[in-house]
Amino acid sequence: MPIEILMPAVAPSMTEGNIVKWAKKEGETVEKGEVLLEIETDKAVVEVEAQHGGVLGRILVAEGTNGVKIDTPIALLAVNGEDPRSLAAGTRAAAAPAAPPAPAAAAASPAAPAAVPAAAPPGGRIFASPLARRIAKELGVDLARIRGSGPNGRVLKADVEAAARSGAAAPAVPATPAGAAYEDIPHSNTRRIIAQRLAEAKRSIPHFYLTIDCEVDALLSVRRQANELIEGAKLSVNDFVIKAVALALRKVPAANAAWTDTAIRRFRDVDIAVAVATPKGLVTPVLRSADRKSVSSISAEMKELSARAQEGRVRPDEYQGGGFTISNLGMYGIREFAAIINPPQACILAVGAAEQRPVVRAGALAVATLMSCTLSVDHRAVDGALGAEFLAVFKKLIESPIALLL
């Protein structure tokens, strides 16, 4: 009997994913431990290794298919010397409900698919192969206007391509108000999950906010000297911020916490998540044990994680966990903002731009470079006094940057 390959759950919170690419073709040998396919989770593209050796007999869900539920059969693996060609064609339907019987008039396939509705049950679902759906999306073809030539009227790739050539199945343009031109950009899996989590966090977490201004003239001077003296170094302000947050959490461990229904969970390790903007949405790779790393090590690791995040190549173990998050928009010139907490963490620090502002020293006006930082706090786990204590320690470290290099 062939082995059924199921859609894997590569992250604890994953309920569905997208099949990006099959690394093997039907009929090819698969070794245990070889990369079999790539799937997209809510955060990244993950390579999935084969759990068994054999021959890839049938691919049940084509690459490019979105929203595949975990534990859905996606392929069949021929094992123990069985002929992969002998796998029943009917097994392919295991990944989707069977279409209802087609009308007798549709028994003969037309030379070119007609632009009439595809066979569908009363619920209105259109039966088409995953590949046909992907090709239709790419070519801008309306599947509802194609009569499929496959079994029971199923729309196949050839039907879509023929309809695209004839122009008979172009999607209808919805009516819009006069002068209201717009474009609908489909949600990526990443952006959809992020939206759900942020909405849940804002609804369910009692946020409060604390803002502090830090003088960073000394930090900017130390950073400039370090970049001049250390060959190949390109330390950023954010690298120093990460180190300062890590040391502040070590001094104020009660802020390194999360709320649960039964207890306040205080993390023993200082693992800091850093928000990275990507084309598909926000990703928060985690720097493990950041309090024990040098600023230069933090800088190198952050650059590497950010580059892979842009490509969607961060592994699940690299973005899961963390006890505290940093979000920095200073590079965009944002002076001050308040970030939404990254559950189940209790705190997120929003870092603004370093800019020159007037200050008063000994009763006289002066100019200093200030950076506003706002701590968003879950009041259930961290109260105002504790949040203020953390920010005071953070401010002292940022304003005395030599301590960050020791």
Coordinates of C-alpha atoms in Angstrom, one line a residue:
M1 CA 0.0 0.0 0.0
P2 CA 1.3 3.5 -0.8
I3 CA 2.1 5.9 2.1
E4 CA -0.1 8.9 2.3
I5 CA 1.9 12.2 2.7
L6 CA -0.1 14.6 4.8
M7 CA 0.1 18.4 5.0
P8 CA 2.5 18.9 8.0
A9 CA 2.1 21.3 10.8
V10 CA 5.6 22.9 11.1
A11 CA 4.5 25.4 13.7
P12 CA 2.3 25.0 16.8
S13 CA -0.2 27.6 15.8
M14 CA -0.4 26.4 12.1
T15 CA -3.8 25.3 10.9
E16 CA -3.2 25.6 7.1
G17 CA -0.4 26.5 4.7
N18 CA 0.4 27.1 1.1
I19 CA 2.3 24.6 -1.1
V20 CA 5.0 26.7 -2.8
K21 CA 7.0 24.1 -4.6
W22 CA 7.4 20.3 -5.0
A23 CA 11.1 19.4 -5.0
K24 CA 10.4 16.0 -6.6
K25 CA 8.3 15.1 -9.6
E26 CA 5.9 12.1 -9.9
G27 CA 8.0 9.0 -10.6
E28 CA 11.2 10.3 -9.0
T29 CA 12.9 8.4 -6.2
V30 CA 12.6 10.0 -2.7
E31 CA 15.2 9.3 0.0
K32 CA 14.3 9.7 3.7
G33 CA 15.5 13.1 4.9
E34 CA 15.5 14.6 1.4
V35 CA 13.7 17.9 0.8
L36 CA 10.3 16.9 -0.6
L37 CA 8.5 20.2 -0.9
E38 CA 8.3 23.8 0.3
I39 CA 5.3 25.1 2.2
E40 CA 4.5 28.7 3.3
T41 CA 3.4 29.2 6.9
D42 CA 2.1 32.5 8.4
K43 CA 5.7 33.6 8.8
A44 CA 8.1 31.9 6.3
V45 CA 8.7 29.4 3.6
V46 CA 9.8 26.1 5.1
E47 CA 11.5 23.1 3.5
V48 CA 9.8 19.8 4.4
E49 CA 11.9 16.6 4.5
A50 CA 10.6 13.2 3.5
Q51 CA 9.8 11.0 6.4
H52 CA 10.0 7.8 4.3
G53 CA 11.9 6.6 1.3
G54 CA 10.2 5.4 -1.9
V55 CA 8.9 6.8 -5.2
L56 CA 6.7 9.8 -5.5
G57 CA 3.7 8.1 -7.1
R58 CA 1.1 10.9 -7.3
I59 CA 1.0 14.5 -6.3
L60 CA -2.6 15.1 -5.0
V61 CA -2.2 18.9 -4.3
A62 CA -0.3 20.9 -6.9
E63 CA 2.2 23.6 -6.1
G64 CA 0.7 27.0 -5.9
T65 CA -2.3 25.8 -3.9
N66 CA -3.2 28.0 -1.0
G67 CA -5.0 27.3 2.3
V68 CA -4.3 23.6 2.5
K69 CA -5.5 22.3 5.9
I70 CA -3.0 20.4 8.0
D71 CA -3.3 16.6 7.8
T72 CA -4.8 16.9 4.3
P73 CA -3.4 14.2 1.9
I74 CA -1.1 16.0 -0.5
A75 CA 0.8 13.1 -2.2
L76 CA 1.2 9.3 -2.4
L77 CA 4.5 7.6 -1.9
A78 CA 5.0 4.2 -3.5
V79 CA 7.1 1.8 -1.3
N80 CA 8.2 -1.8 -1.1
G81 CA 8.8 -2.0 -4.8
E82 CA 5.2 -1.3 -5.9
D83 CA 4.8 0.3 -9.3
P84 CA 3.9 4.0 -8.8
R85 CA 1.9 3.9 -12.0
S86 CA -0.4 1.3 -10.5
L87 CA -1.7 3.8 -7.9
A88 CA -5.4 4.2 -8.5
A89 CA -6.2 7.5 -10.3
G90 CA -9.3 7.8 -8.1
T91 CA -7.1 8.3 -5.1
R92 CA -6.3 11.8 -6.3
A93 CA -9.8 12.8 -5.3
A94 CA -8.9 12.2 -1.6
A95 CA -7.7 15.8 -1.4
A96 CA -11.1 17.3 -2.5
P97 CA -14.7 16.3 -2.6
A98 CA -15.9 14.5 -5.7
A99 CA -17.8 16.5 -8.3
P100 CA -21.4 15.6 -9.0
P101 CA -22.3 13.6 -12.2
A102 CA -22.1 15.8 -15.3
P103 CA -25.1 16.1 -17.6
A104 CA -25.3 13.6 -20.4
A105 CA -24.7 16.4 -23.0
A106 CA -21.3 17.1 -21.5
A107 CA -20.1 13.5 -22.1
A108 CA -18.2 14.5 -25.2
S109 CA -15.3 17.0 -24.7
P110 CA -15.6 20.0 -27.0
A111 CA -12.6 20.9 -29.1
A112 CA -12.2 24.1 -27.1
P113 CA -13.9 24.7 -23.7
A114 CA -17.1 26.7 -24.0
A115 CA -17.5 29.9 -21.9
V116 CA -20.4 28.5 -19.9
P117 CA -20.4 27.8 -16.1
A118 CA -18.3 24.9 -14.9
A119 CA -19.9 21.9 -13.2
A120 CA -20.6 22.8 -9.6
P121 CA -22.8 21.5 -6.8
P122 CA -25.7 23.6 -5.4
G123 CA -23.4 25.4 -3.0
G124 CA -21.7 27.0 -6.0
R125 CA -18.3 25.5 -5.7
I126 CA -16.4 25.2 -9.0
F127 CA -14.5 21.9 -9.4
A128 CA -11.1 22.4 -10.9
S129 CA -7.6 20.9 -10.5
P130 CA -5.3 22.9 -8.2
L131 CA -3.0 23.6 -11.2
A132 CA -6.0 24.9 -13.2
R133 CA -6.8 27.2 -10.4
R134 CA -3.3 28.6 -10.3
I135 CA -3.1 29.0 -14.0
A136 CA -6.5 30.7 -14.1
K137 CA -5.3 33.2 -11.4
E138 CA -2.1 34.0 -13.4
L139 CA -3.9 34.4 -16.7
G140 CA -6.9 36.3 -15.3
V141 CA -9.5 33.7 -16.4
D142 CA -12.8 33.3 -14.7
L143 CA -13.2 29.5 -13.8
A144 CA -17.0 30.0 -13.4
R145 CA -17.3 30.6 -17.2
I146 CA -15.4 27.4 -18.3
R147 CA -17.0 24.1 -19.0
G148 CA -14.4 21.5 -17.9
S149 CA -13.3 18.6 -20.0
G150 CA -12.1 16.5 -17.1
P151 CA -14.0 13.7 -15.3
N152 CA -17.4 14.9 -14.1
G153 CA -16.8 18.3 -15.7
R154 CA -13.7 19.1 -13.8
V155 CA -11.8 22.1 -15.2
L156 CA -8.2 21.2 -16.2
K157 CA -5.1 23.2 -17.1
A158 CA -5.8 22.7 -20.8
D159 CA -9.3 24.1 -20.4
V160 CA -8.0 27.2 -18.8
E161 CA -5.3 27.8 -21.4
A162 CA -7.8 27.3 -24.2
A163 CA -10.2 29.8 -22.6
A164 CA -7.4 32.3 -22.2
R165 CA -6.5 32.0 -25.9
S166 CA -10.0 32.5 -27.0
G167 CA -10.7 35.4 -24.6
A168 CA -14.1 33.9 -23.9
A169 CA -13.7 33.6 -20.1
A170 CA -12.3 36.9 -19.1
P171 CA -13.5 37.8 -15.6
A172 CA -16.4 40.3 -15.4
V173 CA -15.3 43.8 -14.2
P174 CA -17.3 44.7 -11.1
A175 CA -19.2 48.0 -11.3
T176 CA -17.5 50.8 -9.3
P177 CA -18.5 54.3 -8.4
A178 CA -17.6 56.9 -11.0
G179 CA -13.9 57.8 -10.7
A180 CA -13.2 55.2 -8.0
A181 CA -10.3 53.2 -9.5
Y182 CA -8.7 50.6 -7.2
E183 CA -6.9 47.3 -7.1
D184 CA -7.6 44.4 -4.8
I185 CA -4.4 42.7 -3.6
P186 CA -5.1 39.2 -2.2
H187 CA -4.0 38.6 1.4
S188 CA -0.9 36.5 1.8
N189 CA -1.1 33.8 4.4
T190 CA 1.4 35.7 6.5
R191 CA -0.6 39.0 6.4
R192 CA -3.9 37.3 7.1
I193 CA -2.6 35.5 10.3
I194 CA -0.8 38.7 11.4
A195 CA -4.1 40.6 11.1
Q196 CA -6.0 38.0 13.1
R197 CA -3.4 38.0 15.9
L198 CA -3.1 41.8 16.1
A199 CA -6.8 42.2 16.3
E200 CA -7.0 39.6 19.0
A201 CA -4.2 41.3 20.9
K202 CA -5.8 44.8 20.7
R203 CA -9.2 43.4 21.8
S204 CA -8.0 41.2 24.7
I205 CA -4.9 42.7 26.2
P206 CA -5.3 45.8 28.5
H207 CA -2.5 48.0 26.9
F208 CA -1.0 51.0 28.6
Y209 CA 1.9 53.1 27.4
L210 CA 5.0 54.7 28.9
T211 CA 7.2 57.0 26.9
I212 CA 10.8 58.1 27.8
D213 CA 13.3 60.4 26.0
C214 CA 16.9 59.2 25.8
E215 CA 19.9 61.4 25.0
V216 CA 21.9 59.5 22.4
D217 CA 24.8 61.8 21.5
A218 CA 27.3 59.6 23.4
L219 CA 25.9 56.5 21.7
L220 CA 26.2 58.0 18.3
S221 CA 29.8 59.0 19.0
V222 CA 30.7 55.5 20.3
R223 CA 28.9 53.9 17.3
R224 CA 30.9 56.1 14.9
Q225 CA 34.2 55.3 16.5
A226 CA 33.4 51.5 16.6
N227 CA 32.6 51.5 12.9
E228 CA 35.8 53.3 12.1
L229 CA 38.0 51.1 14.3
I230 CA 36.5 47.6 13.7
E231 CA 37.2 46.4 10.2
G232 CA 34.0 45.4 8.4
A233 CA 31.8 46.7 11.3
K234 CA 28.6 48.5 10.5
L235 CA 26.8 48.7 13.8
S236 CA 23.4 50.3 13.8
V237 CA 21.6 52.2 16.5
N238 CA 19.2 49.3 16.7
D239 CA 22.0 46.9 17.6
F240 CA 22.8 49.0 20.6
V241 CA 19.0 49.2 21.5
I242 CA 18.8 45.4 21.4
K243 CA 21.8 45.1 23.7
A244 CA 20.4 47.8 26.1
V245 CA 17.0 46.1 26.3
A246 CA 18.7 42.7 26.9
L247 CA 20.8 44.1 29.8
A248 CA 17.8 46.0 31.2
L249 CA 15.7 42.8 31.2
R250 CA 18.6 41.0 33.1
K251 CA 18.5 43.8 35.7
V252 CA 14.6 43.9 35.8
P253 CA 13.6 40.3 35.1
A254 CA 10.0 40.8 36.1
A255 CA 9.5 42.7 32.8
N256 CA 10.6 39.6 30.9
A257 CA 7.2 38.0 31.3
A258 CA 3.9 36.7 29.8
W259 CA 0.4 36.4 31.1
T260 CA -1.3 33.0 31.2
D261 CA -4.7 32.1 32.6
T262 CA -3.1 30.4 35.7
A263 CA 0.1 32.3 36.3
I264 CA 2.5 35.1 35.3
R265 CA 5.3 33.4 33.3
R266 CA 8.7 34.9 33.8
F267 CA 11.3 33.8 31.3
R268 CA 14.7 32.7 32.5
D269 CA 16.4 33.4 29.2
V270 CA 16.6 36.9 27.6
D271 CA 15.3 36.1 24.1
I272 CA 14.3 39.2 22.2
A273 CA 12.1 39.3 19.1
V274 CA 12.8 42.1 16.6
A275 CA 10.2 43.3 14.2
V276 CA 11.3 43.1 10.5
A277 CA 9.1 44.4 7.7
T278 CA 8.9 42.1 4.7
P279 CA 6.9 42.3 1.5
K280 CA 4.4 39.7 2.9
G281 CA 4.0 41.3 6.3
L282 CA 5.8 41.7 9.7
V283 CA 8.1 38.9 10.9
T284 CA 9.7 38.8 14.3
P285 CA 12.9 36.7 14.3
V286 CA 14.3 36.0 17.8
L287 CA 17.8 36.7 19.1
R288 CA 18.4 34.0 21.7
S289 CA 20.3 34.9 24.9
A290 CA 20.9 38.5 23.7
D291 CA 22.2 39.6 27.1
R292 CA 25.2 37.3 26.6
K293 CA 26.1 38.5 23.1
S294 CA 28.3 41.4 22.1
V295 CA 26.9 44.3 20.1
S296 CA 28.9 43.1 17.0
S297 CA 27.5 39.6 17.4
I298 CA 24.0 41.0 17.7
S299 CA 24.6 43.1 14.6
A300 CA 25.8 40.2 12.5
E301 CA 23.0 37.8 13.5
M302 CA 20.4 40.5 13.0
K303 CA 21.6 41.2 9.5
E304 CA 21.5 37.5 8.6
L305 CA 18.0 37.0 10.1
S306 CA 16.7 40.1 8.4
A307 CA 18.0 39.1 5.0
R308 CA 16.4 35.6 5.2
A309 CA 13.2 37.2 6.5
Q310 CA 13.0 39.3 3.4
E311 CA 13.2 36.0 1.3
G312 CA 10.7 34.2 3.6
R313 CA 13.4 31.8 4.7
V314 CA 13.3 32.2 8.5
R315 CA 12.8 28.8 10.1
P316 CA 9.9 28.4 12.6
D317 CA 12.3 27.9 15.5
E318 CA 13.8 31.2 14.6
Y319 CA 10.6 33.3 15.0
Q320 CA 8.8 31.3 17.8
G321 CA 9.1 32.3 21.4
G322 CA 10.9 35.3 22.8
G323 CA 9.9 37.2 26.0
F324 CA 10.1 40.8 24.7
T325 CA 9.8 42.5 21.3
I326 CA 11.4 45.6 19.8
S327 CA 9.9 47.6 16.9
N328 CA 12.1 50.4 15.5
L329 CA 10.7 52.9 13.0
G330 CA 13.4 55.5 13.6
M331 CA 15.0 54.9 10.2
Y332 CA 11.8 56.1 8.6
G333 CA 11.9 59.4 10.5
I334 CA 9.1 58.5 12.9
R335 CA 9.5 60.5 16.1
E336 CA 7.2 58.4 18.4
F337 CA 4.7 55.6 18.1
A338 CA 3.0 53.0 20.2
A339 CA 3.2 49.4 19.1
I340 CA 0.7 46.6 19.6
I341 CA 1.9 43.9 22.0
N342 CA 3.1 40.6 20.5
P343 CA 1.2 38.0 22.5
P344 CA 1.8 36.2 24.7
Q345 CA 4.6 38.6 25.7
A346 CA 3.8 41.4 28.1
C347 CA 5.9 44.2 26.6
I348 CA 7.0 45.7 23.3
L349 CA 9.3 48.7 22.9
A350 CA 8.6 51.1 20.1
V351 CA 11.8 53.1 19.1
G352 CA 11.6 56.4 17.3
A353 CA 14.1 58.5 15.4
A354 CA 17.2 60.1 17.0
E355 CA 16.8 63.8 16.3
Q356 CA 18.2 67.1 17.6
R357 CA 15.8 68.9 20.0
P358 CA 16.0 71.8 22.5
V359 CA 16.6 70.8 26.1
V360 CA 17.0 72.7 29.3
R361 CA 20.3 72.3 31.3
A362 CA 20.9 74.3 34.4
G363 CA 18.2 76.7 33.5
A364 CA 19.6 77.4 30.0
L365 CA 18.6 76.1 26.6
A366 CA 20.8 73.6 24.8
V367 CA 20.5 71.2 21.9
A368 CA 20.8 67.4 22.4
T369 CA 20.0 64.4 20.2
L370 CA 17.0 62.7 21.7
M371 CA 15.3 59.4 20.9
S372 CA 11.7 58.8 22.1
C373 CA 11.0 55.2 23.2
T374 CA 7.4 54.0 24.1
L375 CA 6.8 50.8 26.1
S376 CA 3.5 49.1 25.4
V377 CA 2.6 47.0 28.4
D378 CA 0.1 44.3 29.3
H379 CA -1.2 45.6 32.6
R380 CA -2.1 42.1 33.8
A381 CA 1.5 41.0 33.9
V382 CA 3.5 44.2 34.3
D383 CA 2.2 47.2 36.2
G384 CA 3.1 50.9 35.8
A385 CA 5.8 51.0 38.4
L386 CA 7.6 48.0 37.0
G387 CA 7.4 49.3 33.5
A388 CA 8.8 52.6 34.6
E389 CA 11.7 50.8 36.4
F390 CA 12.6 48.9 33.3
L391 CA 12.6 52.1 31.2
A392 CA 14.8 53.9 33.7
V393 CA 17.4 51.1 33.5
F394 CA 17.2 51.1 29.7
K395 CA 17.6 54.9 29.6
K396 CA 20.7 54.7 31.8
L397 CA 22.3 52.0 29.6
I398 CA 21.5 53.8 26.3
E399 CA 23.0 57.1 27.7
S400 CA 26.1 55.3 28.9
P401 CA 26.9 53.2 25.8
I402 CA 30.4 52.1 27.1
A403 CA 28.5 49.8 29.4
L404 CA 27.0 48.1 26.3
L405 CA 30.4 47.2 24.9
L406 CA 31.9 45.7 28.1

